[in-house]
């Protein structure tokens, strides 16, 4: 049985070598990262879902998605797309998706900006693959109860991270060892 390829789906940040997703990708051979869209399409959801599609379609074999923040929302929108290569996805690890009902602090875009680019409404249906959703109790971009509700409607196992902010370098996270454990869980689940 072929081991799954981990496909990293970044959020709205630019290159951030100290971000846990980039640290994971640099240390884990075979990991593939979805590229960032062109600057003029930075907040454009269709541009991001096209990049996810192209990245997943180029992988030969099964895929585990590793998404953070807005990357979670892009992945969920992509999974609802009828043209998607979603059948290759055997699991997903989602971390701290944002909540459009929260007034995000600077320098994050306003939720209304993203809504105008197709990000809202957030899909609220069961995902076609197993997933784990890791949530923070003090995320400045999301309320815990909203994230827990997304886990429920997506069919994701909820992991309460406690108070970890947005699980990014600004919150003190450059490395996130739990990511590797959750990916291993998705891999084991596939073989059981």
mmCIF file of C-alpha atoms in Angstrom:
data_model
loop_
_atom_site.group_PDB
_atom_site.id
_atom_site.type_symbol
_atom_site.label_atom_id
_atom_site.label_comp_id
_atom_site.label_asym_id
_atom_site.label_seq_id
_atom_site.Cartn_x
_atom_site.Cartn_y
_atom_site.Cartn_z
ATOM 1 C CA UNK A 1 0.000 0.000 0.000
ATOM 2 C CA UNK A 2 1.403 3.386 -1.024
ATOM 3 C CA UNK A 3 2.056 5.826 1.810
ATOM 4 C CA UNK A 4 -0.003 9.013 1.466
ATOM 5 C CA UNK A 5 1.639 12.224 0.301
ATOM 6 C CA UNK A 6 1.090 15.129 2.674
ATOM 7 C CA UNK A 7 -0.158 18.199 0.798
ATOM 8 C CA UNK A 8 0.268 21.416 2.781
ATOM 9 C CA UNK A 9 -2.504 23.977 2.195
ATOM 10 C CA UNK A 10 -1.315 27.338 3.564
ATOM 11 C CA UNK A 11 -3.563 30.156 4.679
ATOM 12 C CA UNK A 12 -3.384 33.772 3.573
ATOM 13 C CA UNK A 13 0.129 34.415 4.860
ATOM 14 C CA UNK A 14 3.026 34.798 2.493
ATOM 15 C CA UNK A 15 6.232 32.825 2.799
ATOM 16 C CA UNK A 16 6.971 32.330 6.496
ATOM 17 C CA UNK A 17 9.915 29.945 7.000
ATOM 18 C CA UNK A 18 9.210 29.760 10.760
ATOM 19 C CA UNK A 19 5.541 28.790 10.316
ATOM 20 C CA UNK A 20 4.865 25.219 11.509
ATOM 21 C CA UNK A 21 3.575 24.134 8.091
ATOM 22 C CA UNK A 22 6.787 25.237 6.407
ATOM 23 C CA UNK A 23 8.897 23.681 9.172
ATOM 24 C CA UNK A 24 6.976 20.406 8.727
ATOM 25 C CA UNK A 25 7.383 20.485 4.919
ATOM 26 C CA UNK A 26 11.118 21.227 5.159
ATOM 27 C CA UNK A 27 11.684 18.316 7.552
ATOM 28 C CA UNK A 28 9.412 15.750 5.909
ATOM 29 C CA UNK A 29 10.610 14.334 2.581
ATOM 30 C CA UNK A 30 7.921 13.931 -0.051
ATOM 31 C CA UNK A 31 5.679 16.683 1.339
ATOM 32 C CA UNK A 32 4.138 18.909 -1.330
ATOM 33 C CA UNK A 33 2.951 22.477 -0.705
ATOM 34 C CA UNK A 34 0.142 24.178 -2.602
ATOM 35 C CA UNK A 35 1.686 27.321 -4.132
ATOM 36 C CA UNK A 36 0.448 30.784 -3.308
ATOM 37 C CA UNK A 37 -1.656 32.514 -5.973
ATOM 38 C CA UNK A 38 -0.392 35.500 -7.903
ATOM 39 C CA UNK A 39 -0.482 38.726 -5.889
ATOM 40 C CA UNK A 40 -3.452 40.079 -7.874
ATOM 41 C CA UNK A 41 -5.429 36.918 -6.898
ATOM 42 C CA UNK A 42 -4.215 36.666 -3.287
ATOM 43 C CA UNK A 43 -7.719 36.644 -1.733
ATOM 44 C CA UNK A 44 -9.475 35.009 -4.691
ATOM 45 C CA UNK A 45 -11.002 31.704 -3.580
ATOM 46 C CA UNK A 46 -11.322 30.189 -7.089
ATOM 47 C CA UNK A 47 -7.606 30.865 -7.675
ATOM 48 C CA UNK A 48 -6.765 29.035 -4.461
ATOM 49 C CA UNK A 49 -9.054 26.066 -5.129
ATOM 50 C CA UNK A 50 -7.568 25.774 -8.641
ATOM 51 C CA UNK A 51 -4.101 25.586 -7.063
ATOM 52 C CA UNK A 52 -5.261 22.889 -4.622
ATOM 53 C CA UNK A 53 -6.776 20.930 -7.496
ATOM 54 C CA UNK A 54 -3.613 21.167 -9.577
ATOM 55 C CA UNK A 55 -1.419 20.136 -6.663
ATOM 56 C CA UNK A 56 -3.541 17.155 -5.589
ATOM 57 C CA UNK A 57 -4.074 16.013 -9.194
ATOM 58 C CA UNK A 58 -0.285 15.987 -9.725
ATOM 59 C CA UNK A 59 0.293 13.582 -6.811
ATOM 60 C CA UNK A 60 0.553 9.945 -7.815
ATOM 61 C CA UNK A 61 -1.308 8.129 -5.046
ATOM 62 C CA UNK A 62 -3.240 8.951 -1.887
ATOM 63 C CA UNK A 63 -3.117 12.364 -0.207
ATOM 64 C CA UNK A 64 -3.454 13.720 3.323
ATOM 65 C CA UNK A 65 -4.216 17.435 3.460
ATOM 66 C CA UNK A 66 -2.478 19.563 6.115
ATOM 67 C CA UNK A 67 -4.296 22.907 6.172
ATOM 68 C CA UNK A 68 -4.113 25.939 8.435
ATOM 69 C CA UNK A 69 -6.358 28.984 8.861
ATOM 70 C CA UNK A 70 -7.891 30.139 5.562
ATOM 71 C CA UNK A 71 -6.218 27.111 3.958
ATOM 72 C CA UNK A 72 -8.774 24.995 5.827
ATOM 73 C CA UNK A 73 -11.625 26.956 4.296
ATOM 74 C CA UNK A 74 -10.056 26.788 0.820
ATOM 75 C CA UNK A 75 -9.665 23.009 1.203
ATOM 76 C CA UNK A 76 -13.275 22.570 2.324
ATOM 77 C CA UNK A 77 -14.561 24.680 -0.584
ATOM 78 C CA UNK A 78 -12.345 22.662 -2.954
ATOM 79 C CA UNK A 79 -13.698 19.374 -1.540
ATOM 80 C CA UNK A 80 -17.196 20.496 -2.547
ATOM 81 C CA UNK A 81 -16.093 21.139 -6.133
ATOM 82 C CA UNK A 82 -17.447 18.593 -8.635
ATOM 83 C CA UNK A 83 -14.217 18.755 -10.668
ATOM 84 C CA UNK A 84 -11.956 18.038 -7.718
ATOM 85 C CA UNK A 85 -9.519 15.178 -7.332
ATOM 86 C CA UNK A 86 -11.024 14.691 -3.900
ATOM 87 C CA UNK A 87 -11.067 10.909 -4.343
ATOM 88 C CA UNK A 88 -7.297 10.900 -3.784
ATOM 89 C CA UNK A 89 -7.714 12.413 -0.291
ATOM 90 C CA UNK A 90 -7.631 9.773 2.443
ATOM 91 C CA UNK A 91 -7.614 12.229 5.339
ATOM 92 C CA UNK A 92 -7.101 15.809 6.430
ATOM 93 C CA UNK A 93 -5.586 17.606 9.388
ATOM 94 C CA UNK A 94 -7.162 21.032 9.756
ATOM 95 C CA UNK A 95 -5.911 23.654 12.210
ATOM 96 C CA UNK A 96 -7.560 26.854 13.466
ATOM 97 C CA UNK A 97 -9.889 27.883 10.620
ATOM 98 C CA UNK A 98 -11.061 31.502 10.852
ATOM 99 C CA UNK A 99 -14.577 32.607 11.711
ATOM 100 C CA UNK A 100 -16.206 35.218 9.447
ATOM 101 C CA UNK A 101 -18.285 36.547 12.342
ATOM 102 C CA UNK A 102 -15.174 37.775 14.189
ATOM 103 C CA UNK A 103 -13.603 41.185 13.505
ATOM 104 C CA UNK A 104 -10.069 40.038 12.724
ATOM 105 C CA UNK A 105 -7.150 42.105 14.018
ATOM 106 C CA UNK A 106 -4.709 43.852 11.675
ATOM 107 C CA UNK A 107 -2.978 42.911 9.403
ATOM 108 C CA UNK A 108 -5.592 40.278 8.483
ATOM 109 C CA UNK A 109 -8.113 41.152 5.775
ATOM 110 C CA UNK A 110 -11.623 42.047 6.788
ATOM 111 C CA UNK A 111 -13.970 39.048 6.575
ATOM 112 C CA UNK A 112 -16.194 41.083 4.218
ATOM 113 C CA UNK A 113 -13.258 41.315 1.770
ATOM 114 C CA UNK A 114 -12.981 37.539 1.674
ATOM 115 C CA UNK A 115 -16.752 37.081 1.454
ATOM 116 C CA UNK A 116 -16.681 39.249 -1.682
ATOM 117 C CA UNK A 117 -14.070 36.854 -3.128
ATOM 118 C CA UNK A 118 -16.335 33.791 -2.667
ATOM 119 C CA UNK A 119 -15.135 32.527 0.739
ATOM 120 C CA UNK A 120 -18.537 32.848 2.383
ATOM 121 C CA UNK A 121 -20.680 31.017 3.219
ATOM 122 C CA UNK A 122 -18.434 28.331 4.660
ATOM 123 C CA UNK A 123 -19.631 24.902 3.462
ATOM 124 C CA UNK A 124 -21.504 23.091 6.230
ATOM 125 C CA UNK A 125 -21.795 19.526 5.012
ATOM 126 C CA UNK A 126 -19.982 16.321 5.872
ATOM 127 C CA UNK A 127 -16.614 16.043 4.127
ATOM 128 C CA UNK A 128 -16.011 13.130 1.755
ATOM 129 C CA UNK A 129 -12.887 12.045 3.708
ATOM 130 C CA UNK A 130 -11.945 11.594 7.377
ATOM 131 C CA UNK A 131 -10.554 14.646 9.117
ATOM 132 C CA UNK A 132 -9.319 16.072 12.384
ATOM 133 C CA UNK A 133 -9.927 19.713 13.271
ATOM 134 C CA UNK A 134 -7.598 21.288 15.863
ATOM 135 C CA UNK A 135 -9.121 24.322 17.588
ATOM 136 C CA UNK A 136 -7.771 27.021 19.881
ATOM 137 C CA UNK A 137 -9.679 28.403 22.851
ATOM 138 C CA UNK A 138 -8.258 31.935 22.406
ATOM 139 C CA UNK A 139 -7.850 32.297 18.636
ATOM 140 C CA UNK A 140 -8.200 36.002 17.730
ATOM 141 C CA UNK A 141 -9.646 34.949 14.349
ATOM 142 C CA UNK A 142 -12.281 32.458 15.550
ATOM 143 C CA UNK A 143 -14.549 31.532 18.396
ATOM 144 C CA UNK A 144 -14.008 28.041 19.773
ATOM 145 C CA UNK A 145 -17.725 27.194 19.679
ATOM 146 C CA UNK A 146 -17.905 28.109 15.986
ATOM 147 C CA UNK A 147 -14.890 25.932 15.195
ATOM 148 C CA UNK A 148 -16.377 23.073 17.225
ATOM 149 C CA UNK A 149 -19.589 23.460 15.209
ATOM 150 C CA UNK A 150 -17.635 23.206 11.955
ATOM 151 C CA UNK A 151 -15.985 20.011 13.186
ATOM 152 C CA UNK A 152 -19.409 18.568 13.876
ATOM 153 C CA UNK A 153 -20.940 19.384 10.485
ATOM 154 C CA UNK A 154 -17.790 18.322 8.599
ATOM 155 C CA UNK A 155 -17.629 15.010 10.474
ATOM 156 C CA UNK A 156 -14.199 15.939 11.850
ATOM 157 C CA UNK A 157 -12.785 14.741 15.138
ATOM 158 C CA UNK A 158 -12.312 17.863 17.276
ATOM 159 C CA UNK A 159 -8.981 18.343 19.046
ATOM 160 C CA UNK A 160 -9.036 21.005 21.790
ATOM 161 C CA UNK A 161 -5.592 22.640 21.740
ATOM 162 C CA UNK A 162 -6.291 24.869 24.721
ATOM 163 C CA UNK A 163 -5.062 28.456 24.481
ATOM 164 C CA UNK A 164 -2.656 28.550 21.528
ATOM 165 C CA UNK A 165 -3.796 31.748 19.796
ATOM 166 C CA UNK A 166 -3.961 31.265 16.023
ATOM 167 C CA UNK A 167 -1.263 28.545 16.099
ATOM 168 C CA UNK A 168 1.134 30.700 14.092
ATOM 169 C CA UNK A 169 4.502 32.415 14.662
ATOM 170 C CA UNK A 170 2.734 35.483 16.129
ATOM 171 C CA UNK A 171 1.289 33.123 18.765
ATOM 172 C CA UNK A 172 4.706 31.620 19.461
ATOM 173 C CA UNK A 173 4.489 28.571 17.203
ATOM 174 C CA UNK A 174 7.277 27.790 14.784
ATOM 175 C CA UNK A 175 7.061 24.065 15.298
ATOM 176 C CA UNK A 176 3.899 22.091 16.035
ATOM 177 C CA UNK A 177 4.822 18.463 16.787
ATOM 178 C CA UNK A 178 1.177 17.439 17.095
ATOM 179 C CA UNK A 179 0.822 17.885 13.317
ATOM 180 C CA UNK A 180 3.004 14.825 12.694
ATOM 181 C CA UNK A 181 1.017 12.812 15.255
ATOM 182 C CA UNK A 182 -2.310 13.742 13.663
ATOM 183 C CA UNK A 183 -0.978 12.877 10.193
ATOM 184 C CA UNK A 184 0.173 9.508 11.542
ATOM 185 C CA UNK A 185 -3.342 9.010 12.952
ATOM 186 C CA UNK A 186 -4.854 9.674 9.500
ATOM 187 C CA UNK A 187 -2.363 7.246 7.926
ATOM 188 C CA UNK A 188 -3.146 4.514 10.473
ATOM 189 C CA UNK A 189 -6.878 5.060 10.073
ATOM 190 C CA UNK A 190 -6.447 4.432 6.353
ATOM 191 C CA UNK A 191 -4.768 1.064 6.921
ATOM 192 C CA UNK A 192 -7.188 -0.181 9.605
#
